[in-house]
mmCIF file of C-alpha atoms and ligand atoms in Angstrom:
data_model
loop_
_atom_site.group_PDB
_atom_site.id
_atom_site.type_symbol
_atom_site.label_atom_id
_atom_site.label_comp_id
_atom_site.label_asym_id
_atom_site.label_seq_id
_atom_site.Cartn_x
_atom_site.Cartn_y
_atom_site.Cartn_z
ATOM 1 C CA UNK P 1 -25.147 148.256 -19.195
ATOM 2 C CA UNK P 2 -28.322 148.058 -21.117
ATOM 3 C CA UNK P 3 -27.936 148.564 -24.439
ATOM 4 C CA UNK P 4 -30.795 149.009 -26.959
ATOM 5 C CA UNK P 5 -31.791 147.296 -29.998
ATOM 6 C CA UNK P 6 -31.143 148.715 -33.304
ATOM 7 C CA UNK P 7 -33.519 148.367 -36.313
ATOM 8 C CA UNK P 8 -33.385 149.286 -40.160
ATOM 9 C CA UNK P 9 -36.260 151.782 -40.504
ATOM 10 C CA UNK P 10 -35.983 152.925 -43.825
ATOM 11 C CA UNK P 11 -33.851 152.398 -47.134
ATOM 12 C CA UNK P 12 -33.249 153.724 -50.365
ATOM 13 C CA UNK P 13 -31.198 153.688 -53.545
ATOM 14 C CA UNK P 14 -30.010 155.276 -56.547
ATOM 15 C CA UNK P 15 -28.588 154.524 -59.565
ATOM 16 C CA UNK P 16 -27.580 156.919 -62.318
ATOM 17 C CA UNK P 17 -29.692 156.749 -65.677
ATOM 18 C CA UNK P 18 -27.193 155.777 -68.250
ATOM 19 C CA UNK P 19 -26.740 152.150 -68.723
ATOM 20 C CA UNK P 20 -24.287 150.582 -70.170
ATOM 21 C CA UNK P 21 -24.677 146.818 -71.716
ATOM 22 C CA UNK P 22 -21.902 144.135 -72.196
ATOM 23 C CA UNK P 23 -22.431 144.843 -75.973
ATOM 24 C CA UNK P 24 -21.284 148.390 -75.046
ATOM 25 C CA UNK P 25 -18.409 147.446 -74.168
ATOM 26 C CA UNK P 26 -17.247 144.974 -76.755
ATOM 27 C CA UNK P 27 -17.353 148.078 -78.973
ATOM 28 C CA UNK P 28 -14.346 149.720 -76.329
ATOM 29 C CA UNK P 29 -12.263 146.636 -75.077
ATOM 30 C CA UNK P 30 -11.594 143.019 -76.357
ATOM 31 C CA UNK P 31 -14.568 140.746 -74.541
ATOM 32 C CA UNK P 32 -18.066 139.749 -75.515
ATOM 33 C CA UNK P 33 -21.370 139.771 -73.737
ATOM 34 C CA UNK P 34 -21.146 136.168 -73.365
ATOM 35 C CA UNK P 35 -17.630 135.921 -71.654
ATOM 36 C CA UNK P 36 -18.995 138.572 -69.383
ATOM 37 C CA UNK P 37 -22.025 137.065 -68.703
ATOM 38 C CA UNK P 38 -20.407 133.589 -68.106
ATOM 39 C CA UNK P 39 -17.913 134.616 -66.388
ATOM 40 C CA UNK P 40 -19.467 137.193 -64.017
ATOM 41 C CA UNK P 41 -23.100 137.080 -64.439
ATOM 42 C CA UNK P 42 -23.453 140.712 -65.380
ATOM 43 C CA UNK P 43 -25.570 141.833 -68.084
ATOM 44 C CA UNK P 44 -25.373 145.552 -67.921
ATOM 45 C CA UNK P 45 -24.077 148.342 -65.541
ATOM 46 C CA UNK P 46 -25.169 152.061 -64.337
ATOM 47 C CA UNK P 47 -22.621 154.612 -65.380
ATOM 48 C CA UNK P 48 -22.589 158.400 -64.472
ATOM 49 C CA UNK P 49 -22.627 161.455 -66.300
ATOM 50 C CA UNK P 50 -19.727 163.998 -65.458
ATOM 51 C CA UNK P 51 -21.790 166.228 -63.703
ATOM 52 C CA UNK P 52 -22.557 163.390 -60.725
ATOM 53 C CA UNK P 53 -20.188 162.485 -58.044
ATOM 54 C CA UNK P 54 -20.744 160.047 -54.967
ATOM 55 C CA UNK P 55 -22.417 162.464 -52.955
ATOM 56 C CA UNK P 56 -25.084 162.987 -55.905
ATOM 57 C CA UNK P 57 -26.288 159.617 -55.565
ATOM 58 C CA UNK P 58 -26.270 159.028 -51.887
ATOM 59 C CA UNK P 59 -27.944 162.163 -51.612
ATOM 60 C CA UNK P 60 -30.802 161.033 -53.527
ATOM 61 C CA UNK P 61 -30.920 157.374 -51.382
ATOM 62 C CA UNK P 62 -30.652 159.081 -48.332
ATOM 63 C CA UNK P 63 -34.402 161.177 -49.092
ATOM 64 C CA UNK P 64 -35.918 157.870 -49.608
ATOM 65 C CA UNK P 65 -34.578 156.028 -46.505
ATOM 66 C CA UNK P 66 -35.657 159.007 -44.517
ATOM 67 C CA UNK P 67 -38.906 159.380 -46.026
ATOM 68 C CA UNK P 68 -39.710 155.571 -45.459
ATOM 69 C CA UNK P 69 -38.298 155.912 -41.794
ATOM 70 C CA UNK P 70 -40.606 158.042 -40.884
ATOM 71 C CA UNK P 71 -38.237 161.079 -39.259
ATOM 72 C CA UNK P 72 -37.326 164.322 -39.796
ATOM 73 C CA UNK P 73 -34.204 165.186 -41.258
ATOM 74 C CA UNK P 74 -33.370 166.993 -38.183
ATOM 75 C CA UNK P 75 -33.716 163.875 -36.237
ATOM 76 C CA UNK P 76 -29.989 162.540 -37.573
ATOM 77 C CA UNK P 77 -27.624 162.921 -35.531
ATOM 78 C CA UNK P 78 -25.113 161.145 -37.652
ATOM 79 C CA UNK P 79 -24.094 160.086 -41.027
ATOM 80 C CA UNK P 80 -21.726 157.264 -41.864
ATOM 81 C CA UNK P 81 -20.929 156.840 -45.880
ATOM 82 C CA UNK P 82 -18.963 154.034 -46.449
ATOM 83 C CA UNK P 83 -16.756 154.596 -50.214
ATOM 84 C CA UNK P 84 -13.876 154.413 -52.099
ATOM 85 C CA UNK P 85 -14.608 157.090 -54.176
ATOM 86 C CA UNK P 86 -15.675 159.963 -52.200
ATOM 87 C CA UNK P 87 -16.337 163.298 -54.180
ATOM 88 C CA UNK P 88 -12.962 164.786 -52.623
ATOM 89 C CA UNK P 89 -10.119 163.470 -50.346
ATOM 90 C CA UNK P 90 -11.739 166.059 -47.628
ATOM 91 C CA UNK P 91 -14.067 167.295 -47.022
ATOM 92 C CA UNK P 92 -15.788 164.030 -46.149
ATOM 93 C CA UNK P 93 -18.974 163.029 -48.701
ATOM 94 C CA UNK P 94 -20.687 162.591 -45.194
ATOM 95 C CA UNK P 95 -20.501 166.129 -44.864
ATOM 96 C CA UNK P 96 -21.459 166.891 -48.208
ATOM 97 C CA UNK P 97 -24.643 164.884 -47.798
ATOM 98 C CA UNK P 98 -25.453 167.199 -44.145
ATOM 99 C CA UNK P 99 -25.235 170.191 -46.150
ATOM 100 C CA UNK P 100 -26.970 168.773 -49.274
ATOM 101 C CA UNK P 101 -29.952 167.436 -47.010
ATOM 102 C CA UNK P 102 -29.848 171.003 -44.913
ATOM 103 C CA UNK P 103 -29.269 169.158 -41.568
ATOM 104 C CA UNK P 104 -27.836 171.397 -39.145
ATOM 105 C CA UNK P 105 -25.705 169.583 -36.350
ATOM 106 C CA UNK P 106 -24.772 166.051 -36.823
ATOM 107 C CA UNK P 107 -21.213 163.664 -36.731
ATOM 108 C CA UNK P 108 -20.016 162.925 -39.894
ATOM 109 C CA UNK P 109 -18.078 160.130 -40.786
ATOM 110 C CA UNK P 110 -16.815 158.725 -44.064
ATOM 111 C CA UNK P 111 -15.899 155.170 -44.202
ATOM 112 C CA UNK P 112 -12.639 153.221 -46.194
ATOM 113 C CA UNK P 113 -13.765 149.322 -46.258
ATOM 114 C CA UNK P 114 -14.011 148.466 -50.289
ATOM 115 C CA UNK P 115 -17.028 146.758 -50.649
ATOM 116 C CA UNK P 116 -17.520 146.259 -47.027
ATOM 117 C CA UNK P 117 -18.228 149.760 -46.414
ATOM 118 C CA UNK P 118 -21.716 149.497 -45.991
ATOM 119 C CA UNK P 119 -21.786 146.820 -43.527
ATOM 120 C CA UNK P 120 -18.948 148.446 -41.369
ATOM 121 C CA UNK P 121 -21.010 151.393 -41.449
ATOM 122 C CA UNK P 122 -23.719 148.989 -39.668
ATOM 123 C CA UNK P 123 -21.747 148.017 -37.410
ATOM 124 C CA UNK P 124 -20.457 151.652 -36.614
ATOM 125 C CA UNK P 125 -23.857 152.974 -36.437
ATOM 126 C CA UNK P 126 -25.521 150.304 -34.339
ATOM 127 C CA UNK P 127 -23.140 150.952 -31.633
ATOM 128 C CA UNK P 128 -23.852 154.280 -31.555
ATOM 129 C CA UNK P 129 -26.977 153.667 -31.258
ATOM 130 C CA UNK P 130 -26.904 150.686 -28.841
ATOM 131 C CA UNK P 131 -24.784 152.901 -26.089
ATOM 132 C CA UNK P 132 -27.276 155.609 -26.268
ATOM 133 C CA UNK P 133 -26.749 159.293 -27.050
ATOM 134 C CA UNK P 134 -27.354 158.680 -30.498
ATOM 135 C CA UNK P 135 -30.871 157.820 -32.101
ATOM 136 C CA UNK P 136 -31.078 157.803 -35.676
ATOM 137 C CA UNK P 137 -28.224 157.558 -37.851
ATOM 138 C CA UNK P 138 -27.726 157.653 -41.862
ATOM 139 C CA UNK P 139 -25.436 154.868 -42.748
ATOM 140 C CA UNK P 140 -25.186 154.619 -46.627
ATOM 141 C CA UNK P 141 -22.786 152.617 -49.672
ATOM 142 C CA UNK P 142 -22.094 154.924 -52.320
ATOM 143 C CA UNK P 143 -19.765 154.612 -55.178
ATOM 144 C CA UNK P 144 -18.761 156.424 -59.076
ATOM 145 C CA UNK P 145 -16.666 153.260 -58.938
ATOM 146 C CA UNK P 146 -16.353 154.205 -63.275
ATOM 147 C CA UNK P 147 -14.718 157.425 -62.642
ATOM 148 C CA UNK P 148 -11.569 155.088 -61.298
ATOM 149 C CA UNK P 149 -11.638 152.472 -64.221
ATOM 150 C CA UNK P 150 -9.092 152.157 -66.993
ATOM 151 C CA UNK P 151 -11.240 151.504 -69.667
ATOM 152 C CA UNK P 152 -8.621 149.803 -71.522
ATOM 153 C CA UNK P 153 -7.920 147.499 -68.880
ATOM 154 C CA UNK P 154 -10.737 144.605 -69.705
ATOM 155 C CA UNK P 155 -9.556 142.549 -66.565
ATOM 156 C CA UNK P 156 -11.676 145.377 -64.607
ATOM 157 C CA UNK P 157 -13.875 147.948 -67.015
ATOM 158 C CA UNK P 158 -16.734 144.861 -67.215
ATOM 159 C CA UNK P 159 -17.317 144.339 -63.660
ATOM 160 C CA UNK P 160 -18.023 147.713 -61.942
ATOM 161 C CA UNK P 161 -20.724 150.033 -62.464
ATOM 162 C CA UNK P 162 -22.092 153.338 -60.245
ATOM 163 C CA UNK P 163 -24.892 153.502 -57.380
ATOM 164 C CA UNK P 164 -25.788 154.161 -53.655
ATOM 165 C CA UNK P 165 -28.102 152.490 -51.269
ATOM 166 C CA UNK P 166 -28.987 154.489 -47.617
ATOM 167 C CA UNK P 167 -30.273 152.667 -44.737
ATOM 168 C CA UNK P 168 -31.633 154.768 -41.496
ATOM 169 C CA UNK P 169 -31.029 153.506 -38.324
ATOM 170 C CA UNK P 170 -32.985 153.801 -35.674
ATOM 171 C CA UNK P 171 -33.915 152.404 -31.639
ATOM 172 C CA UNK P 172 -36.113 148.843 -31.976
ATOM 173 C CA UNK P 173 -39.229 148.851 -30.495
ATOM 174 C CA UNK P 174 -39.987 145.400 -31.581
ATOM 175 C CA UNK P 175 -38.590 142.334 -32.564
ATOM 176 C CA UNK P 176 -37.306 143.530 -36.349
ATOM 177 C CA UNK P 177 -34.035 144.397 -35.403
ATOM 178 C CA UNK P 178 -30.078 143.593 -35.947
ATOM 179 C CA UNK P 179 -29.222 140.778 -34.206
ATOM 180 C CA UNK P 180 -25.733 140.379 -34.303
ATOM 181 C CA UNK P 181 -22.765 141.619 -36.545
ATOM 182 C CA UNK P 182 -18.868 140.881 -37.496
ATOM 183 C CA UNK P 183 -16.195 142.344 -38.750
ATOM 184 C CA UNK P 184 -12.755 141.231 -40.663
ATOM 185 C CA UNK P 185 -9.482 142.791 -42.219
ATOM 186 C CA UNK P 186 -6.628 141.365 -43.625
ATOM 187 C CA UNK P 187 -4.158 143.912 -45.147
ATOM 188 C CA UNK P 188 -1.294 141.576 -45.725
ATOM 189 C CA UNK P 189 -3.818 140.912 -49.190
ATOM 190 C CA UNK P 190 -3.890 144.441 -49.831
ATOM 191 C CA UNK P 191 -2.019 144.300 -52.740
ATOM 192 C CA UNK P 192 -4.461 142.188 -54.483
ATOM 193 C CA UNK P 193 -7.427 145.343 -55.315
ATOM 194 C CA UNK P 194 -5.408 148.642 -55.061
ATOM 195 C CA UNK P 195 -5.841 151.970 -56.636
ATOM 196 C CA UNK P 196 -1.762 152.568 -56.634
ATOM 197 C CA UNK P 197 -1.603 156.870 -57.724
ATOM 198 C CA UNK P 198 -2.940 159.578 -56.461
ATOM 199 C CA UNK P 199 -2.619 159.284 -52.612
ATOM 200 C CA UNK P 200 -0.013 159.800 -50.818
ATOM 201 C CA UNK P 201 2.979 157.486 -51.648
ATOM 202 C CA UNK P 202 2.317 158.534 -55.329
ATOM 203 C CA UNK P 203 1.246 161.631 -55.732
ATOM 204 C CA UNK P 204 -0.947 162.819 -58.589
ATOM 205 C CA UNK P 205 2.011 163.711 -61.216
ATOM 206 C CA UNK P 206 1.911 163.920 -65.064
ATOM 207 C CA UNK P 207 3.758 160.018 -64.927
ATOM 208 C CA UNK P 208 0.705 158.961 -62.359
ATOM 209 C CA UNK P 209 -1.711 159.770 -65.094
ATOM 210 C CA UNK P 210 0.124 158.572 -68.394
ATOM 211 C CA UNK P 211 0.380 155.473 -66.866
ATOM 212 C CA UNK P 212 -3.062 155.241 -65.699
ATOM 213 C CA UNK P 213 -2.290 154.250 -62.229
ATOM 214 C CA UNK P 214 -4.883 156.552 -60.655
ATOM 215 C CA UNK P 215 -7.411 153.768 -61.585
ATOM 216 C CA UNK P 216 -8.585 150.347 -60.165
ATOM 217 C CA UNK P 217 -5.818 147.651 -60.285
ATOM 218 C CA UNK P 218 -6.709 144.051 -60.031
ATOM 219 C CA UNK P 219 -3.508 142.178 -61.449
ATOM 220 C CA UNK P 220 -5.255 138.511 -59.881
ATOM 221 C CA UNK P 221 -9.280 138.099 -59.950
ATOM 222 C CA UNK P 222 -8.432 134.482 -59.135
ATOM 223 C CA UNK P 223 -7.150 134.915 -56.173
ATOM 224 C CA UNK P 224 -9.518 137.975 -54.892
ATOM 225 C CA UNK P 225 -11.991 134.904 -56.047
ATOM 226 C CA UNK P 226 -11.122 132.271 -53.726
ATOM 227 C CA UNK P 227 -10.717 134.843 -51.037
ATOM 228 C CA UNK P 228 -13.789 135.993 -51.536
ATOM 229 C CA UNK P 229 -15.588 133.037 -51.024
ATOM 230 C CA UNK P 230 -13.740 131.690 -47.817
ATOM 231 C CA UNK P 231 -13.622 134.964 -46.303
ATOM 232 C CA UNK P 232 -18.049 135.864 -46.608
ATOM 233 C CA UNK P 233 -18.175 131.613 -45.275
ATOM 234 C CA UNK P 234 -16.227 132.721 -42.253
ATOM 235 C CA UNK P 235 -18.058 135.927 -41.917
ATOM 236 C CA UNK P 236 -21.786 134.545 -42.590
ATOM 237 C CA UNK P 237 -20.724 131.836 -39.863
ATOM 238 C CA UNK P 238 -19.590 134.111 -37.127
ATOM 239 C CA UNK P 239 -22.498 136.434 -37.599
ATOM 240 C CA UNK P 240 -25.174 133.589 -36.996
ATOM 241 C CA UNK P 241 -22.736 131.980 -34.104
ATOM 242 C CA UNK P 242 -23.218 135.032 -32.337
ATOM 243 C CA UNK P 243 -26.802 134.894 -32.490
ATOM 244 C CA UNK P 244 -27.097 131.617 -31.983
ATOM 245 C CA UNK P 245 -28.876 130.897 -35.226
ATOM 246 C CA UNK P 246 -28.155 127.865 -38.242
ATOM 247 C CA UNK P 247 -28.360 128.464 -41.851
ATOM 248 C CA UNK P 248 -31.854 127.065 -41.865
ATOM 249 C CA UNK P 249 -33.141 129.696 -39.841
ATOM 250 C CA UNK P 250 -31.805 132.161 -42.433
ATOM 251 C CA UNK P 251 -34.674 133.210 -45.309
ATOM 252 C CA UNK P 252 -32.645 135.223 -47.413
ATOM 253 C CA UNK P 253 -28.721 135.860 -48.140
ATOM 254 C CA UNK P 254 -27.604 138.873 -49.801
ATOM 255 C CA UNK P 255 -23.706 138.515 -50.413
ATOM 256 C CA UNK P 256 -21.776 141.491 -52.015
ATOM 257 C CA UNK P 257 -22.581 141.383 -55.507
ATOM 258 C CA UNK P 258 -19.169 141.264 -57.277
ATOM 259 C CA UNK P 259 -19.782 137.844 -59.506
ATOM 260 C CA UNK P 260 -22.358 135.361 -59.357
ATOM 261 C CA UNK P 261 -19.659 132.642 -59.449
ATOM 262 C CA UNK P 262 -18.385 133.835 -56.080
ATOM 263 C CA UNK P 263 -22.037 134.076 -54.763
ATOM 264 C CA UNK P 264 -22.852 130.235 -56.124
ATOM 265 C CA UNK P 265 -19.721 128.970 -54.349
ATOM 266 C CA UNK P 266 -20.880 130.943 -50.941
ATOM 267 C CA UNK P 267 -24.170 129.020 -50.759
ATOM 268 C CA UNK P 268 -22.639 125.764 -52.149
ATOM 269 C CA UNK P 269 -19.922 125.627 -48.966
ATOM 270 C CA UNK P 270 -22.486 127.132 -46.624
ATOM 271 C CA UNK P 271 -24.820 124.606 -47.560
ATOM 272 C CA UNK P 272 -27.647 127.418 -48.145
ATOM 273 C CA UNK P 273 -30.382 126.356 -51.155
ATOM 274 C CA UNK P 274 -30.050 128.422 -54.269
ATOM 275 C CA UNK P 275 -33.610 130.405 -53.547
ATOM 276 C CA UNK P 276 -32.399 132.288 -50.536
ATOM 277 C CA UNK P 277 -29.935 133.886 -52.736
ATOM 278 C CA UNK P 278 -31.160 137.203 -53.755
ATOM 279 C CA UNK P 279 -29.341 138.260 -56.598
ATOM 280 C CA UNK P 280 -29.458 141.847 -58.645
ATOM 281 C CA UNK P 281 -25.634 141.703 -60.214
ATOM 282 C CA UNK P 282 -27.185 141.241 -63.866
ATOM 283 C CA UNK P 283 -28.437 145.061 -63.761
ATOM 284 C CA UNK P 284 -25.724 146.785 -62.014
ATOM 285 C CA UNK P 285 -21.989 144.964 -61.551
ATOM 286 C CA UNK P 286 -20.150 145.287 -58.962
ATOM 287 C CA UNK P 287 -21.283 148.797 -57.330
ATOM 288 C CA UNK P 288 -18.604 147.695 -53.789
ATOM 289 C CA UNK P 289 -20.351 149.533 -51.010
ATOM 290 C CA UNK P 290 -23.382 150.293 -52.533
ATOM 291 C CA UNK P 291 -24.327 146.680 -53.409
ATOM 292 C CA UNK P 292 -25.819 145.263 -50.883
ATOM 293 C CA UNK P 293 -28.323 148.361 -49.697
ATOM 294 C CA UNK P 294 -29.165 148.237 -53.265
ATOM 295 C CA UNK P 295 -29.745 144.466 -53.433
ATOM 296 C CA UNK P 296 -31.679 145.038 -50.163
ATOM 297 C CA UNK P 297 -33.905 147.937 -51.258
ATOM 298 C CA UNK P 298 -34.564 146.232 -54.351
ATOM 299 C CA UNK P 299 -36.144 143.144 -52.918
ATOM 300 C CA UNK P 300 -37.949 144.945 -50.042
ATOM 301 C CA UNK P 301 -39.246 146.738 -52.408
ATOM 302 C CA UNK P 302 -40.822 143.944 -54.747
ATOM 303 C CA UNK P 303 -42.309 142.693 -51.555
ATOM 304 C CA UNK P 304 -39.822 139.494 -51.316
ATOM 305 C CA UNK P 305 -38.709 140.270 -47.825
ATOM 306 C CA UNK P 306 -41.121 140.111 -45.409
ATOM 307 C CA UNK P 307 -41.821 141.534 -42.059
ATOM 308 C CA UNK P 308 -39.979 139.378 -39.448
ATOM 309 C CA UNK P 309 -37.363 136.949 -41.666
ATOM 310 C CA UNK P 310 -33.976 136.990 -41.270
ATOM 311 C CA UNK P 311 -31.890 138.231 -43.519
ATOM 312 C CA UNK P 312 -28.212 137.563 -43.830
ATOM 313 C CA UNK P 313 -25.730 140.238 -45.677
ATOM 314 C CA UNK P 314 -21.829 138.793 -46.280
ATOM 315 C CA UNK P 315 -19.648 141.025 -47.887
ATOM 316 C CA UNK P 316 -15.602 141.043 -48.970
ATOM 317 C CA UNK P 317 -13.478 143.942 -50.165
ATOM 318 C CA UNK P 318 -10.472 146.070 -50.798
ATOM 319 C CA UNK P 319 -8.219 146.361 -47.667
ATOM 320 C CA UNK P 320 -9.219 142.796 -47.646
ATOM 321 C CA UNK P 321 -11.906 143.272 -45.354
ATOM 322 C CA UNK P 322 -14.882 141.127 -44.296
ATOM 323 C CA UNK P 323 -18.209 141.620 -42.606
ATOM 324 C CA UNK P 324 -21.633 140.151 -41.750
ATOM 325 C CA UNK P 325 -24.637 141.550 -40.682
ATOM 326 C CA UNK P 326 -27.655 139.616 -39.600
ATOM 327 C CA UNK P 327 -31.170 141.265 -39.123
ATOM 328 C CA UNK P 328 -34.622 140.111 -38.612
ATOM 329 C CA UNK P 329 -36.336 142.552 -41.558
HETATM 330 O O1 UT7 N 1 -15.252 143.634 -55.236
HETATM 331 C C1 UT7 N 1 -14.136 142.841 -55.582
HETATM 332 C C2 UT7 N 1 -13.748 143.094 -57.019
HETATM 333 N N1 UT7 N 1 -13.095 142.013 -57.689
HETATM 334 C C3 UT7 N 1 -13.685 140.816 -57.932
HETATM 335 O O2 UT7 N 1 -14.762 140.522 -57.507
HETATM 336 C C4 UT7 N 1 -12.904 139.848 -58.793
HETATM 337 C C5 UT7 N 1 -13.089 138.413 -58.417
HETATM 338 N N2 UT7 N 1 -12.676 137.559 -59.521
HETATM 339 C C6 UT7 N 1 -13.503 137.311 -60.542
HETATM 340 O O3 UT7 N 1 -14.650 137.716 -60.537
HETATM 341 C C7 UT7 N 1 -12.963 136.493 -61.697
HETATM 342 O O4 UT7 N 1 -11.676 136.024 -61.387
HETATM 343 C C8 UT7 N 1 -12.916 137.302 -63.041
HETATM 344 C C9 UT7 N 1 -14.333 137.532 -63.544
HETATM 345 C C10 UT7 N 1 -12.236 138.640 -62.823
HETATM 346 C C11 UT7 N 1 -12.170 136.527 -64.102
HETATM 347 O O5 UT7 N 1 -12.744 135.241 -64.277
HETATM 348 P P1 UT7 N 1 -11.796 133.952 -64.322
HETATM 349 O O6 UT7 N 1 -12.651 132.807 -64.601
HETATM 350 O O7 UT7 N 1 -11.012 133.930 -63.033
HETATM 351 O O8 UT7 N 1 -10.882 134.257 -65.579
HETATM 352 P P2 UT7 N 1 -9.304 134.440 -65.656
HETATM 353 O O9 UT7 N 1 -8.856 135.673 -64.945
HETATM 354 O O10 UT7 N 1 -8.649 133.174 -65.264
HETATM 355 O O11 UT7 N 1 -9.117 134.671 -67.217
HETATM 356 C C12 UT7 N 1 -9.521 133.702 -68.160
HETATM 357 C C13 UT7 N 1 -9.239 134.257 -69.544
HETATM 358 C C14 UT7 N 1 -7.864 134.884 -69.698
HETATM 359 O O12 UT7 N 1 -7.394 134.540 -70.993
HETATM 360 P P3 UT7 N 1 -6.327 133.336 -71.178
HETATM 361 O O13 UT7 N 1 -5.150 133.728 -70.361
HETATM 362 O O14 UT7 N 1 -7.034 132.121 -70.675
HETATM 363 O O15 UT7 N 1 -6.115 133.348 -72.643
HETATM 364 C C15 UT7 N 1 -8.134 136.363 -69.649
HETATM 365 O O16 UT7 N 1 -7.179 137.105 -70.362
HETATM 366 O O17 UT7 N 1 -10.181 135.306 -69.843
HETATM 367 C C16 UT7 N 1 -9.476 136.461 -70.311
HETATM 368 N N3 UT7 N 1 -10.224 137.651 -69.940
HETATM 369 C C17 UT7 N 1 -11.221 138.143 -70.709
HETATM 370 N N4 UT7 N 1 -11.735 137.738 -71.883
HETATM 371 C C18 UT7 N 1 -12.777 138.449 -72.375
HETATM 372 C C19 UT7 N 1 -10.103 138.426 -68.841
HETATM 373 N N5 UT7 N 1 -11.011 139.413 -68.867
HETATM 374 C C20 UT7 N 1 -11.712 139.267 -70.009
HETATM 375 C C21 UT7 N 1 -12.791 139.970 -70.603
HETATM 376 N N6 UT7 N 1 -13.298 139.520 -71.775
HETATM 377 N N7 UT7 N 1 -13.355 141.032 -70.018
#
């Protein structure tokens, strides 16, 4: 079977207005901007206002990787969000963002990765894509990641902040494409990033929210650490394997922005030098699925990718999963 190539040809992001500096929140919980910053490598984070969900913000990075793609709206015949905070249980946030944009027949598809959701999305989109039938598909990271946090809990309200990145996806006519992709799970570590009320083994009940348990619970950051970093090695080496690529040959690595700790061990094992990383965690913390579209818009955008370099994304998540995605820009 001949299956076609799959470019990016257009991304976007958003990021709500407010932001919210470490100093911020020393005035709330017990830490300072320097054990944040030391520890993490965040400065400050994007928080929304009540009025914006998930949907709100991919919406908006959808319009700009559509309007830098070069398609009509129309064209889409499918939308992937990847998120762990959609705007409702169902309907899907992918179908929020079809009615939102006015598009009138398209699959819709809402993703459950953690901070992998973008890249499965990818993957799930460039297969579409590759077997034919479909042409251009919306695959986007979205997340209101601070409408889940226990701002008490100062283990977890100083790493994650709000945002969306969109990528289009289209058939390659030239040699910018995706080259090769992987993907990883490992639930037996599920217990390590878990969001225990509110879903179906506890239901939302007066106890579920007096105990706070509807919110992000992260009882061991080291171990989701050293996980972290073995799991994105493993990933970032199967990716190039199956293109048949090294590290040199790599120009840029975008891991998941969760802690620049994390993303300094990555390079050290993979033996990758320090100015391939491109980094953006100091503006927004951890936004999970939306951080790497975001980290890739950014720096397409200030002209540091280039037509024709490979780029390597590497990302780790809730579930645990793990994924790698390796295009030539
Ligand atoms: O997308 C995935 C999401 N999760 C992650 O990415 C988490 C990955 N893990 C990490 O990023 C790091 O483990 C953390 C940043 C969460 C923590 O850094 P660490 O170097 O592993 O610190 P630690 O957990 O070992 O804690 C060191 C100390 C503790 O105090 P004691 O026991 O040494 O007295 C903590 O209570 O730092 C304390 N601490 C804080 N202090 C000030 C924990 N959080 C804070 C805080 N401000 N926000």
């Amino acid at each position: 079977m001949d299956l076609k190539k799959v470019k990016i040809s257009g991304i976007g992001k958003a990021v709500p207005e407010r932001i919210m500096t470490n100093d911020d929140l020393a005035k709330i919980v017990d830490t300072s901007d320097e054990w944040i910053t030391q520890r993490t490598g965040i400065k400050e984070r994007r928080v929304s206002d009540d009025k914006t969900a998930t949907s709100d913000l991919c919406i908006r990075a959808a319009e700009d990787a559509i309007k830098m793609s070069g398609i009509d709206k129309d064209e889409i015949d499918f939308i992937i969000v990847g998120t762990v905070t959609p705007d409702y249980f169902f309907p899907s946030t992918a179908g929020i963002v079809q009615k939102a944009l006015g598009i009138g027949k398209c699959a819709i598809l809402d993703i459950e990765a953690g901070c992998s959701g973008f890249l499965y999305a990818l993957a799930v989109a460039r297969r579409f894509i590759a077997f034919g039938g479909y042409r251009h598909i919306l695959a986007i990271g979205a997340e209101t990641l601070t409408k889940i946090i226990n701002w008490e809990d100062r283990n977890t309200c100083v790493l994650f902040g709000d945002g969306a990145g969109a990528a289009v996806l289209s058939p390659a006519d030239s040699e910018s494409c995706i080259l090769s992709d992987a993907l990883s799970g490992n639930g037996n570590l599920g217990d390590l990033l878990i969001m225990h009320g509110g879903g179906s083994r506890n239901p939302i009940s007066q106890k579920i929210l007096d105990d706070k348990s509807a919110t992000i619970c992260m009882e061991n950051g080291r171990d989701i650490f050293k996980n972290a970093v073995v799991s994105m090695y493993d990933m970032a080496h199967e990716t190039l394997n199956i293109a048949g690529v090294t590290t040199e040959d790599v120009k840029w690595l975008i891991p998941h922005q969760a802690n620049l700790r994390i993303m300094d061990s990555v390079i050290k094992k993979l033996g990758i030098e320090k100015e391939k990383l491109l980094v953006d965690l100091e503006k927004y913390g951890n936004t999970s699925a939306a951080s790497i579209p975001i980290t890739l818009t950014d720096f397409v955008e200030n002209g540091t990718i280039k037509k024709g370099e490979l780029v390597l994304l590497v990302a780790f998540g809730a579930g645990f999963t793990s994924a790698g995605t390796l295009l030539r820009w």
